[in-house]
mmCIF file of C-alpha atoms in Angstrom:
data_model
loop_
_atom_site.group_PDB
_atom_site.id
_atom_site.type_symbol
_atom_site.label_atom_id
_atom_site.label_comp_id
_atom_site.label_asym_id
_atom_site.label_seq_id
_atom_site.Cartn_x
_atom_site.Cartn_y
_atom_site.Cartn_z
ATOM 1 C CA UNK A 3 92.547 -54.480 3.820
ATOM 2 C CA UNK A 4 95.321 -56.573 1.950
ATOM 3 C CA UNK A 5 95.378 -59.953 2.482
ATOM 4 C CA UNK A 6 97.867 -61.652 4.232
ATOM 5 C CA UNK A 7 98.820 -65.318 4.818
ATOM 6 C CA UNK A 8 101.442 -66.792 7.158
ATOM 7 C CA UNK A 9 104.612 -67.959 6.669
ATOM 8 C CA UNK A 10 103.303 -71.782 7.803
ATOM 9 C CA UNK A 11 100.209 -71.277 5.343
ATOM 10 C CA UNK A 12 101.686 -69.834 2.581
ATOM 11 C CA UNK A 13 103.389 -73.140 2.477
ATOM 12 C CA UNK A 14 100.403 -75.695 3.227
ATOM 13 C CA UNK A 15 98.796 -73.791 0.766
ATOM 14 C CA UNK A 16 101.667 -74.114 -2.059
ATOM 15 C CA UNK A 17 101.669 -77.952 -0.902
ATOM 16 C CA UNK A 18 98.464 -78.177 -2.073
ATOM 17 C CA UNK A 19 98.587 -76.223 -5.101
ATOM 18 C CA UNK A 20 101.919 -77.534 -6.492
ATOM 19 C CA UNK A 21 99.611 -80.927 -6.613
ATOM 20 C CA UNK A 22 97.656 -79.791 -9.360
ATOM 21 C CA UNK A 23 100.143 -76.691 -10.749
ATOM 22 C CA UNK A 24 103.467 -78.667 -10.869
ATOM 23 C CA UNK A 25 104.554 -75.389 -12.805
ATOM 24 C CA UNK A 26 104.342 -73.466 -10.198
ATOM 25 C CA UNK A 27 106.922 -71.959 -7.362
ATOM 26 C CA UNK A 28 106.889 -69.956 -4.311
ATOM 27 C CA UNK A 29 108.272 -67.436 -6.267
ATOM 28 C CA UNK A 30 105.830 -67.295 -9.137
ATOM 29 C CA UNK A 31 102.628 -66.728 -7.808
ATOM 30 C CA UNK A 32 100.635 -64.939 -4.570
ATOM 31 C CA UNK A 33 97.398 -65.997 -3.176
ATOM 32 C CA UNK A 34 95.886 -62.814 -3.302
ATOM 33 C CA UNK A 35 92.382 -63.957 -1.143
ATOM 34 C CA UNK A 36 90.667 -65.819 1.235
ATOM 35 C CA UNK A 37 88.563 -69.020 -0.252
ATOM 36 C CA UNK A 38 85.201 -68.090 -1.233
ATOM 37 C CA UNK A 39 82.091 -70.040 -3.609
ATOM 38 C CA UNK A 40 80.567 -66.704 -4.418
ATOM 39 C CA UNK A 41 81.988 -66.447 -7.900
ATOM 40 C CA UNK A 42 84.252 -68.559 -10.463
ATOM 41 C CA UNK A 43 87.045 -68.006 -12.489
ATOM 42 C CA UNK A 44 84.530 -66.980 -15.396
ATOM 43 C CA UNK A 45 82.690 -64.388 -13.300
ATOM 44 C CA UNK A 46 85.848 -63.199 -11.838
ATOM 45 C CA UNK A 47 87.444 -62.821 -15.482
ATOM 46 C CA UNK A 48 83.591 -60.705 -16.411
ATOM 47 C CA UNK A 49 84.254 -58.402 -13.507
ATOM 48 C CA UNK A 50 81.590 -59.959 -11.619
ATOM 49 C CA UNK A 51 82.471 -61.005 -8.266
ATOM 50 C CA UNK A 52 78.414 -61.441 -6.947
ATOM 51 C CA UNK A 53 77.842 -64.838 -8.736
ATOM 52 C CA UNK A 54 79.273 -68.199 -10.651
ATOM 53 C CA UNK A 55 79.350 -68.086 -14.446
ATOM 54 C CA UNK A 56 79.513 -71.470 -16.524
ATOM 55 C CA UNK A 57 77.002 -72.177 -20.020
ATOM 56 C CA UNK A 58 74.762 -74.899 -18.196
ATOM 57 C CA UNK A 59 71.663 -75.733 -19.632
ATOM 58 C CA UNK A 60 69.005 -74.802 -17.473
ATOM 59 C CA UNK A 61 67.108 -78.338 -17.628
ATOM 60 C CA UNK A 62 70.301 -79.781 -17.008
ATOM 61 C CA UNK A 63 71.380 -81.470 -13.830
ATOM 62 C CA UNK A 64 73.030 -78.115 -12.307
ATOM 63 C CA UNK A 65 70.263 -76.107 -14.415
ATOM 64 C CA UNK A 66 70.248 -72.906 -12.498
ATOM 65 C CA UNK A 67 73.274 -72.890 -10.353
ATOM 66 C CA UNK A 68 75.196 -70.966 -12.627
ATOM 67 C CA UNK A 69 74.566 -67.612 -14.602
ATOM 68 C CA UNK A 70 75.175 -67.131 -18.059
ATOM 69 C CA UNK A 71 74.373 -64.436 -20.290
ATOM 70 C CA UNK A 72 71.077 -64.147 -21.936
ATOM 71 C CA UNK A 73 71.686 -64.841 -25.867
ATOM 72 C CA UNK A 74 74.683 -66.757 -25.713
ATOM 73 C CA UNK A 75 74.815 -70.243 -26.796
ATOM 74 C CA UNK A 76 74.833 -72.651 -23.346
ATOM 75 C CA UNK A 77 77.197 -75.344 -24.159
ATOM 76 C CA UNK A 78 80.587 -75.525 -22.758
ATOM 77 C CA UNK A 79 82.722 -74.579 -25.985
ATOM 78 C CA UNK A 80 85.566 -72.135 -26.653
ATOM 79 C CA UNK A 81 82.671 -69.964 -29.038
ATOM 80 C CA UNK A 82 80.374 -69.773 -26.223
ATOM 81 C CA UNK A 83 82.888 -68.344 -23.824
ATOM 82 C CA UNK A 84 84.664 -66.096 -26.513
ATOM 83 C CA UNK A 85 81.176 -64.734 -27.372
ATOM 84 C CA UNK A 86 79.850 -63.938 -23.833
ATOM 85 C CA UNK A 87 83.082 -62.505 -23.568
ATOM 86 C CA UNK A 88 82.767 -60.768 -27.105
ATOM 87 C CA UNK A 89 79.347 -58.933 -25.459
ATOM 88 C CA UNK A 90 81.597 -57.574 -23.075
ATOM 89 C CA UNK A 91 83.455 -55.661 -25.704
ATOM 90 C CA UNK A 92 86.548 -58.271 -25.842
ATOM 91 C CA UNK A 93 88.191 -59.297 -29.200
ATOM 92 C CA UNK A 94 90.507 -62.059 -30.382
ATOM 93 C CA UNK A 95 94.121 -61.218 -30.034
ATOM 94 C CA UNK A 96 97.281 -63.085 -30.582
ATOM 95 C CA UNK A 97 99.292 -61.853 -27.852
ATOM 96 C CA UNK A 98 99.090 -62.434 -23.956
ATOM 97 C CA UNK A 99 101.972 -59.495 -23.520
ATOM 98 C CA UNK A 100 100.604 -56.460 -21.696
ATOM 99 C CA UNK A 101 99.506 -53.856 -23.922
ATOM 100 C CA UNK A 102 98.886 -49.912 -21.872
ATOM 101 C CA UNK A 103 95.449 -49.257 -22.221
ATOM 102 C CA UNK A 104 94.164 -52.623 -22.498
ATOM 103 C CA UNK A 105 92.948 -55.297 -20.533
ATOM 104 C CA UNK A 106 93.258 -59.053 -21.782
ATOM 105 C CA UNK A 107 91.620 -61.978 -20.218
ATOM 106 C CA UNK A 108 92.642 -66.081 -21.420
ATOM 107 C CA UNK A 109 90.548 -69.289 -21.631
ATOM 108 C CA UNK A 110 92.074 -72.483 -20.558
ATOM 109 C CA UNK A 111 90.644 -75.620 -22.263
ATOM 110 C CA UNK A 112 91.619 -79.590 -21.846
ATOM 111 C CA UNK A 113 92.983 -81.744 -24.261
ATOM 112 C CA UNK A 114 89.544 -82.223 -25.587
ATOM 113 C CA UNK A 115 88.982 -78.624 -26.016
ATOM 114 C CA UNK A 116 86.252 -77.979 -23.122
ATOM 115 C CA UNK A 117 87.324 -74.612 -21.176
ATOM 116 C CA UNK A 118 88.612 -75.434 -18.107
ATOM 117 C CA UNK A 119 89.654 -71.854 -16.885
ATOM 118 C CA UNK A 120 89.674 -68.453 -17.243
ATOM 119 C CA UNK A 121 92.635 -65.331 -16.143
ATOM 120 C CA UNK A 122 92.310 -61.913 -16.544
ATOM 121 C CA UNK A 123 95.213 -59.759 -16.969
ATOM 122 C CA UNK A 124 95.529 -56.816 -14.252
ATOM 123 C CA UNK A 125 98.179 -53.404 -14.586
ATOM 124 C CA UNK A 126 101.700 -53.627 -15.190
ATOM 125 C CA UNK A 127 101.039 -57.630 -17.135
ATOM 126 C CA UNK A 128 100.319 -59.551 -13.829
ATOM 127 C CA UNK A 129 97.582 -62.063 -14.693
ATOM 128 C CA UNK A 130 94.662 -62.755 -12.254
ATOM 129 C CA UNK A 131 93.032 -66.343 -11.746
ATOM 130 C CA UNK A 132 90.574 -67.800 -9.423
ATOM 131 C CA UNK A 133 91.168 -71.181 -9.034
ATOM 132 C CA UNK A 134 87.991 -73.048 -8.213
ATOM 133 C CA UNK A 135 86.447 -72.445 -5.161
ATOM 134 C CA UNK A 136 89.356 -71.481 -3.188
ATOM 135 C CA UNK A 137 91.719 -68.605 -3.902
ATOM 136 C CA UNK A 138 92.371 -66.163 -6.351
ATOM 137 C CA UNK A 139 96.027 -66.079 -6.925
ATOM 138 C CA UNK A 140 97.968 -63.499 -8.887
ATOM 139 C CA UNK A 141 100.630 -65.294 -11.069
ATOM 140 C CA UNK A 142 103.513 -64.049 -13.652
ATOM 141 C CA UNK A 143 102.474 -65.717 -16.646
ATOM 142 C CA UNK A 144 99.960 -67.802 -18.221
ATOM 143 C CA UNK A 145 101.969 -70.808 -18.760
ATOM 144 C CA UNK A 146 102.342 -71.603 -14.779
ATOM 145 C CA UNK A 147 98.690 -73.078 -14.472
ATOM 146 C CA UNK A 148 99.297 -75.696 -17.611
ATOM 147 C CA UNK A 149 98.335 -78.511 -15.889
ATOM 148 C CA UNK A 150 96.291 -81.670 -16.448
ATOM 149 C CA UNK A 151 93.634 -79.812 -14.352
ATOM 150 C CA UNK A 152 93.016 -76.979 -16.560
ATOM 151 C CA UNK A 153 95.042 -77.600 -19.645
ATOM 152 C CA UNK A 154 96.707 -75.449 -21.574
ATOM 153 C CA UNK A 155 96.031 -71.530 -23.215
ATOM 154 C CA UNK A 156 93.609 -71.643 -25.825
ATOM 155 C CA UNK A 157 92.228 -67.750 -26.112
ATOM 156 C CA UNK A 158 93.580 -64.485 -25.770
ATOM 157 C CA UNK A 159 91.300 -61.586 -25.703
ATOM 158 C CA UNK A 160 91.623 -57.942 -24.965
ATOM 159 C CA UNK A 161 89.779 -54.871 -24.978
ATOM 160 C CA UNK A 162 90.478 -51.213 -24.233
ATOM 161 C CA UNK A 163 90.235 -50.134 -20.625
ATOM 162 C CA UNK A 164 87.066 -47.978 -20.177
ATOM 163 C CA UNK A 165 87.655 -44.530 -19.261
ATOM 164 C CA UNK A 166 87.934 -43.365 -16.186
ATOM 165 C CA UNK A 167 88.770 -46.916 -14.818
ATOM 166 C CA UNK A 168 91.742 -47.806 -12.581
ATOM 167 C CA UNK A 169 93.469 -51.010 -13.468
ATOM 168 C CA UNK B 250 52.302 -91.369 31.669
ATOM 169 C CA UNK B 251 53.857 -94.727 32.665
ATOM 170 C CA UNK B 252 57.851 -95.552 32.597
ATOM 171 C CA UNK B 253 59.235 -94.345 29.269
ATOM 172 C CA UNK B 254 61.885 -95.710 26.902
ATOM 173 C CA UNK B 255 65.423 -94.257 27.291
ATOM 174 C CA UNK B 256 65.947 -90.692 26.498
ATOM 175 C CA UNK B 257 61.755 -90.208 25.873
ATOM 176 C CA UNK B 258 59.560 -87.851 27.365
ATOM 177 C CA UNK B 259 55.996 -87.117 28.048
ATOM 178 C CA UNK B 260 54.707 -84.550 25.965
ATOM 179 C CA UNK B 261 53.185 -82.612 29.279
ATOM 180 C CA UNK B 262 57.222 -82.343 30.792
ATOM 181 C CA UNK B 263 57.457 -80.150 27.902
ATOM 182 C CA UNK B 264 60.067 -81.806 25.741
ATOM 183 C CA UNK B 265 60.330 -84.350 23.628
ATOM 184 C CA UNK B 266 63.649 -86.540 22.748
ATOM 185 C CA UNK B 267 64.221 -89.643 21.032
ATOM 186 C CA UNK B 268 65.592 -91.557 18.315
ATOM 187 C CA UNK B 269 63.495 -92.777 15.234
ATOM 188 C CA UNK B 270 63.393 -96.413 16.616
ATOM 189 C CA UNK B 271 60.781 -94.935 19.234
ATOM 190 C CA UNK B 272 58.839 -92.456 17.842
ATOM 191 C CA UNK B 273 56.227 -94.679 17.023
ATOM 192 C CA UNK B 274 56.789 -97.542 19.415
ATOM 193 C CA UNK B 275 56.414 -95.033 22.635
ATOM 194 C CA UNK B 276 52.719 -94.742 22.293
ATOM 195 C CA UNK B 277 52.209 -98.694 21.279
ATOM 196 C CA UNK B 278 54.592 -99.722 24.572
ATOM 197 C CA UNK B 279 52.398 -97.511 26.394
ATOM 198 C CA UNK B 280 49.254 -98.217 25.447
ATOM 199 C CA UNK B 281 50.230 -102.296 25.716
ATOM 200 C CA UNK B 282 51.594 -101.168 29.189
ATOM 201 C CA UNK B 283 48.253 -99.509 30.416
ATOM 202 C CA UNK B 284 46.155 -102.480 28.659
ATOM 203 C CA UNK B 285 48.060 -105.317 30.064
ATOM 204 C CA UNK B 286 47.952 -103.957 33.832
ATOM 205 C CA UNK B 287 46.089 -105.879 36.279
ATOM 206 C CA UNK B 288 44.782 -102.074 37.638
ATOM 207 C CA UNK B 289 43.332 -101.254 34.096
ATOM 208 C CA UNK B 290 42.235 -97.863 34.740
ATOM 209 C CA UNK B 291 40.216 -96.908 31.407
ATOM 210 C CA UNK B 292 40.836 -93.239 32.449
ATOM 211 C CA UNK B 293 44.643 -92.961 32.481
ATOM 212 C CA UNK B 294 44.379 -95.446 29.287
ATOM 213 C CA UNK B 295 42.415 -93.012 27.268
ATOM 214 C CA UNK B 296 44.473 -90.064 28.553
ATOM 215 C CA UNK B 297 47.823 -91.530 27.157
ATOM 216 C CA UNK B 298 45.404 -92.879 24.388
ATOM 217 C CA UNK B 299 44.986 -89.233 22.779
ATOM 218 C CA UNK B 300 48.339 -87.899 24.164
ATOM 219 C CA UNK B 301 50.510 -90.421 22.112
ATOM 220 C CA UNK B 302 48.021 -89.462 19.180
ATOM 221 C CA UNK B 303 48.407 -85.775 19.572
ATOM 222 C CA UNK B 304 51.939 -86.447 19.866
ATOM 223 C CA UNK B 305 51.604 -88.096 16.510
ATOM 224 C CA UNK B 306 49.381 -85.841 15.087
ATOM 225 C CA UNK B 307 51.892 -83.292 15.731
ATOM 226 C CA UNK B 308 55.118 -84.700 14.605
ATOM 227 C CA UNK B 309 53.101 -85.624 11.207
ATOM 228 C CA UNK B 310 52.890 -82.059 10.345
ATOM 229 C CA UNK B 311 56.592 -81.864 10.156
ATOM 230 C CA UNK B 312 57.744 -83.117 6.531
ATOM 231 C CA UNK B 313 61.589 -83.227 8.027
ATOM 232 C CA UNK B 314 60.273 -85.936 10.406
ATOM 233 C CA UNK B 315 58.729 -88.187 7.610
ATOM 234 C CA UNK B 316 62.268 -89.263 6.463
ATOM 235 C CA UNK B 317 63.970 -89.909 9.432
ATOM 236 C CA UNK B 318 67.177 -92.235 8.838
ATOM 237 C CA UNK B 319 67.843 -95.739 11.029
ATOM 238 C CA UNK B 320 69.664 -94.530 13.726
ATOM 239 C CA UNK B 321 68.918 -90.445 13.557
ATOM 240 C CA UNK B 322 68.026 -88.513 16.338
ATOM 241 C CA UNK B 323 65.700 -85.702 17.184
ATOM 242 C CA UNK B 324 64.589 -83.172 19.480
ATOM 243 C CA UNK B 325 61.454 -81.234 19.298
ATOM 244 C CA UNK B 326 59.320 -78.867 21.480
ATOM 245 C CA UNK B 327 55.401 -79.960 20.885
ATOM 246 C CA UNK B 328 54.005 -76.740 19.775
ATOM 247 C CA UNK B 329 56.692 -75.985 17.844
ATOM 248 C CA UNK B 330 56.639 -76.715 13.989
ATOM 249 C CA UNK B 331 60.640 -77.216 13.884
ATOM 250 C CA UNK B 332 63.269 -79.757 14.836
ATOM 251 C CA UNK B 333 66.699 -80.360 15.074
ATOM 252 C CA UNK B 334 67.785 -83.901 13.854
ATOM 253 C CA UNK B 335 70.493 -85.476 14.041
ATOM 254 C CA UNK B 336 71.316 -88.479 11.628
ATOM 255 C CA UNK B 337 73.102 -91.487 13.480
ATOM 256 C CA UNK B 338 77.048 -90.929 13.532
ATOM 257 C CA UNK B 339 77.615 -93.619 11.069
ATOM 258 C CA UNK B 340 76.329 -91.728 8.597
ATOM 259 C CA UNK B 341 77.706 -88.457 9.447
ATOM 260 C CA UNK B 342 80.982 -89.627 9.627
ATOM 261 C CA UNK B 343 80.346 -91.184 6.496
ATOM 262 C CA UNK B 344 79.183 -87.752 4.587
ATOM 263 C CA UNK B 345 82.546 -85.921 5.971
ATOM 264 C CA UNK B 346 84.788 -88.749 4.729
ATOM 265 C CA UNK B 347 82.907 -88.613 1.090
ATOM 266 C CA UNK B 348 82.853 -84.733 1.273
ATOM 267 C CA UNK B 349 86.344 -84.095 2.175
ATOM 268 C CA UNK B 350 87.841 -86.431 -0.277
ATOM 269 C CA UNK B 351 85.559 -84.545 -3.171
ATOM 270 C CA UNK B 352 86.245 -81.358 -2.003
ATOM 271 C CA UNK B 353 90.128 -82.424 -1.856
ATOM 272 C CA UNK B 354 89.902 -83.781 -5.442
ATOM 273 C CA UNK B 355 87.688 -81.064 -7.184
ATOM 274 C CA UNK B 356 88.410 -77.978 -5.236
ATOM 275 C CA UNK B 357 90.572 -75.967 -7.990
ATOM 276 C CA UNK B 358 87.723 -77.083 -11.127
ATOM 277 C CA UNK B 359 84.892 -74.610 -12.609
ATOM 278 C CA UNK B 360 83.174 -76.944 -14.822
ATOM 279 C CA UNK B 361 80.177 -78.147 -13.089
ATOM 280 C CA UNK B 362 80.624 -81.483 -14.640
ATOM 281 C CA UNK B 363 84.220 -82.197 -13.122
ATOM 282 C CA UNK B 364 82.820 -81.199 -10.123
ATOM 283 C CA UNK B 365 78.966 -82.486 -9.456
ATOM 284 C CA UNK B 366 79.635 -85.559 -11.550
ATOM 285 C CA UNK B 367 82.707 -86.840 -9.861
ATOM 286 C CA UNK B 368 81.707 -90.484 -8.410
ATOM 287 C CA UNK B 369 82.494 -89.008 -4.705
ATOM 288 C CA UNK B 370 79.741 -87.000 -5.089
ATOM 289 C CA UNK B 371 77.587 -89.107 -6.705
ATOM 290 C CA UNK B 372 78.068 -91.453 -3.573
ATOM 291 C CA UNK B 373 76.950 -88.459 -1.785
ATOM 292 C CA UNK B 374 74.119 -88.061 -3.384
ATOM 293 C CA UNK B 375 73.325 -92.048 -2.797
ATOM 294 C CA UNK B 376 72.902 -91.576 0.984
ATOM 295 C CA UNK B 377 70.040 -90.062 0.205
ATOM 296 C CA UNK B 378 67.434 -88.022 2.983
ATOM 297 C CA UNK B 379 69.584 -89.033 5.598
ATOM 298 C CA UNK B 380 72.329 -86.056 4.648
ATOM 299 C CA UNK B 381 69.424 -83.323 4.007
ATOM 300 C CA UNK B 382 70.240 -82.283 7.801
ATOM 301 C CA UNK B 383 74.025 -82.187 7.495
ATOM 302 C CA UNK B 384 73.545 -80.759 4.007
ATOM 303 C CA UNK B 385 71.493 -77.720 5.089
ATOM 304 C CA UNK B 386 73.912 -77.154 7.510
ATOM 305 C CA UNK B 387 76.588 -77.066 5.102
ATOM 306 C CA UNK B 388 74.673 -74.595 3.619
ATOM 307 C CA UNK B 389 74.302 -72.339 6.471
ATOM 308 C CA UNK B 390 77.677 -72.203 6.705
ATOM 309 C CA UNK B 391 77.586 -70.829 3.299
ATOM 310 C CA UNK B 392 79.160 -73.431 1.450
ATOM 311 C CA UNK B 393 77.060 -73.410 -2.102
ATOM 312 C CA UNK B 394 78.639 -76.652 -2.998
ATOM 313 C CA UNK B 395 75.307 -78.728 -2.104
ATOM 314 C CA UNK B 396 72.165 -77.117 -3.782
ATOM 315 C CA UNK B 397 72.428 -80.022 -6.535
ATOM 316 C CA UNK B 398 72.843 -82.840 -3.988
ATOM 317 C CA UNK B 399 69.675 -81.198 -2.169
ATOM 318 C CA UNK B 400 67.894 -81.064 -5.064
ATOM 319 C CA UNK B 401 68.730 -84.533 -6.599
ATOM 320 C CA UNK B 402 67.624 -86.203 -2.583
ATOM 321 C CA UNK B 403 64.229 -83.911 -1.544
ATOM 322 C CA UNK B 404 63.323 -83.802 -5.652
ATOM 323 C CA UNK B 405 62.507 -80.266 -4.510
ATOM 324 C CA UNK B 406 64.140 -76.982 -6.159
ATOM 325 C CA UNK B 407 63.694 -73.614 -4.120
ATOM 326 C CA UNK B 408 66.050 -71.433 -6.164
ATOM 327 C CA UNK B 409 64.320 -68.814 -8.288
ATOM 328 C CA UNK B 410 65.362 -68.588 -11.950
ATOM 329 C CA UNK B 411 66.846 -64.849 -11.498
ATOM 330 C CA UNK B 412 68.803 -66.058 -8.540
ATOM 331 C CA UNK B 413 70.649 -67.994 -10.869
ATOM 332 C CA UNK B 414 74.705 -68.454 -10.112
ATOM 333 C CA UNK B 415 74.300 -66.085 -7.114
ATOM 334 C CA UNK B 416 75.408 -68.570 -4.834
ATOM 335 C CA UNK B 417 73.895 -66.647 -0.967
ATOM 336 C CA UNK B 418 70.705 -66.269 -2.584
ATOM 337 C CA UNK B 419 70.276 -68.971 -3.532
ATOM 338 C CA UNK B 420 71.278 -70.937 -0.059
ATOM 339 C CA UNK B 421 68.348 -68.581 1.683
ATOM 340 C CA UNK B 422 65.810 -69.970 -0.727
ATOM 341 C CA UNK B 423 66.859 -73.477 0.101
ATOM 342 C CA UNK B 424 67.159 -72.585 4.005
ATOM 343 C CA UNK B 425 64.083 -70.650 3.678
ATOM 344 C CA UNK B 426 62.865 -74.177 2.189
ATOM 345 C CA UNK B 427 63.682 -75.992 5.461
ATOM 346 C CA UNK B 428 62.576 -74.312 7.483
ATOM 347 C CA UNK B 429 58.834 -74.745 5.997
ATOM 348 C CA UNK B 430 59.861 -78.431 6.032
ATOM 349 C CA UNK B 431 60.370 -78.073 10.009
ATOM 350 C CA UNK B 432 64.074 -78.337 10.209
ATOM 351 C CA UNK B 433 65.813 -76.374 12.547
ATOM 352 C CA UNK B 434 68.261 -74.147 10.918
#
């Protein structure tokens, strides 16, 4: 069933965004879903809507409260994400401009280079973004969620669109 | 048994209420009470005697009620090997300032470092056992914002390594957890 938000909430919820996205506009982005902790941006940019992704160190002080792949180097750097994201068959690419046939996702970092965030490009060039624990939002381009709180672009990957699935 | 403090009952009427100030100083005051009476009568003594320490006995086998804040209150069925406490308003009031100002402040970040070591929640965590009630409940509401702050208070960690990330998993094995523990959830 589509989601749908109210006139009134649409805008108590754009009040709250445009907080942390100045770049953002009523007319730039949708909130596409209700708030929900089941899953991050990261898992939401994997296809994997059934749990939180983030390279924490198990011994760590939030150890096992995130999943990670097995293999992949747990430290919160733009090679760990591009390789987890590199065993899902994604490669570097220069471009965020949609591409038939392909499906691109982009990593966010700060101004000290840790990822911040992760979007995932859906049909037709609209990108895809889960923003924290609250909604996912569908937004026209990257550039709308540089903000202090996630930074800027730092990544571009794509890979081919497996057969037989719908985008 | 003889006159009891505010909001206390006798284990025989079946129910039990009180606040942490009396659980132990109900069967003292009584005992005192029965001691001190000109009409000593050894009998009813040693009857309230064993049922305060039954009583006791009892609530001892419930690890929630070992930490119970200044303040909190409880209510528990003898028999029964759960109970539903209640820290003191203070502190709850407290916990939903903290929490709403963290959540306010963190709620579009991934990176469990902006998020769990943000000084509001770090403040959180400094209440201490007096939150694990209002925590769990959090977490039967299926918010899976608090399994560090329960860990980092009960030093406890439920969550099995494949469970890892999947966020209503994870909250059974820590509800599963209190419930063991005796609270009511």
């Amino acid at each position: 069933m589509p989601f749908a938000l109210s006139q009134t909430d649409k805008q108590t919820i754009h009040g709250c965004l445009l907080a942390f996205f100045p770049k953002l506009t009523l007319h730039n982005y949708e909130v596409t879903s209700p708030c929900t902790d089941a899953y991050n941006c990261i898992a939401m940019a994997a296809d994997d809507i059934t749990k939180r992704w983030w390279p924490t160190d198990p011994r760590s002080f939030t150890g096992r409260d995130y999943y990670w792949p097995e293999g992949i180097p747990r430290e919160p750097s733009k090679l760990s994400f591009a390789l987890a994201f590199v065993r899902l068959g994604y490669e570097a690419c220069d471009s965020d401009a949609y591409e038939p046939g392909f499906e691109k996702v982009a990593l966010y970092v700060n101004d000290s280079e840790i990822p911040t965030h992760m979007a995932k490009q859906l049909n037709l060039g609209i990108w895809c973004s889960k923003l924290g624990n609250e909604w996912d939002i569908h937004h026209e381009t990257l550039q709308v969620l540089h903000s202090e709180t996630y930074g800027h672009v730092a990544q571009i990957m794509k890979r081919k669109i497996p057969l037989g699935c719908k985008r | 048994m003889s006159a009891q403090p505010a909001g206390v009952a006798g284990p025989s009427e079946g129910f039990l209420a009180g606040d942490a100030q009396y659980l132990h100083r109900t069967s003292l005051d009584e005992i005192s009470e029965l001691a001190g009476s000109t009409e000593f009568n050894i009998e009813a003594y040693r009857r309230a005697l064993l049922d305060s320490l039954s009583v006791l006995v009892d609530i001892q086998r419930i690890p929630a009620l070992w930490h119970l804040g200044l303040g909190a209150s409880f209510s528990w069925r003898p028999g029964e090997s759960v109970v539903s406490i209640r820290p003191s308003q203070q502190v709850e009031e407290t916990f939903r300032h903290l929490a709403e100002r963290w959540r306010t402040e963190t709620m579009f970040q991934s990176s469990p470092t902006a998020k769990f070591m943000h000084p509001l929640y770090l403040q959180i965590i400094g209440m201490g056992r007096d939150i694990v009630p209002l925590l769990l409940r959090e977490v039967q509401e299926e918010s899976g914002q608090w399994f560090l702050a329960l860990r980092s208070i009960t030093r406890e960690d439920p969550v099995k390594p494949e469970e890892a990330g999947q966020v209503r998993k994870m909250a059974e094995s820590w509800l599963c957890w209190a419930r063991e523990q005796g609270y009511s959830v």
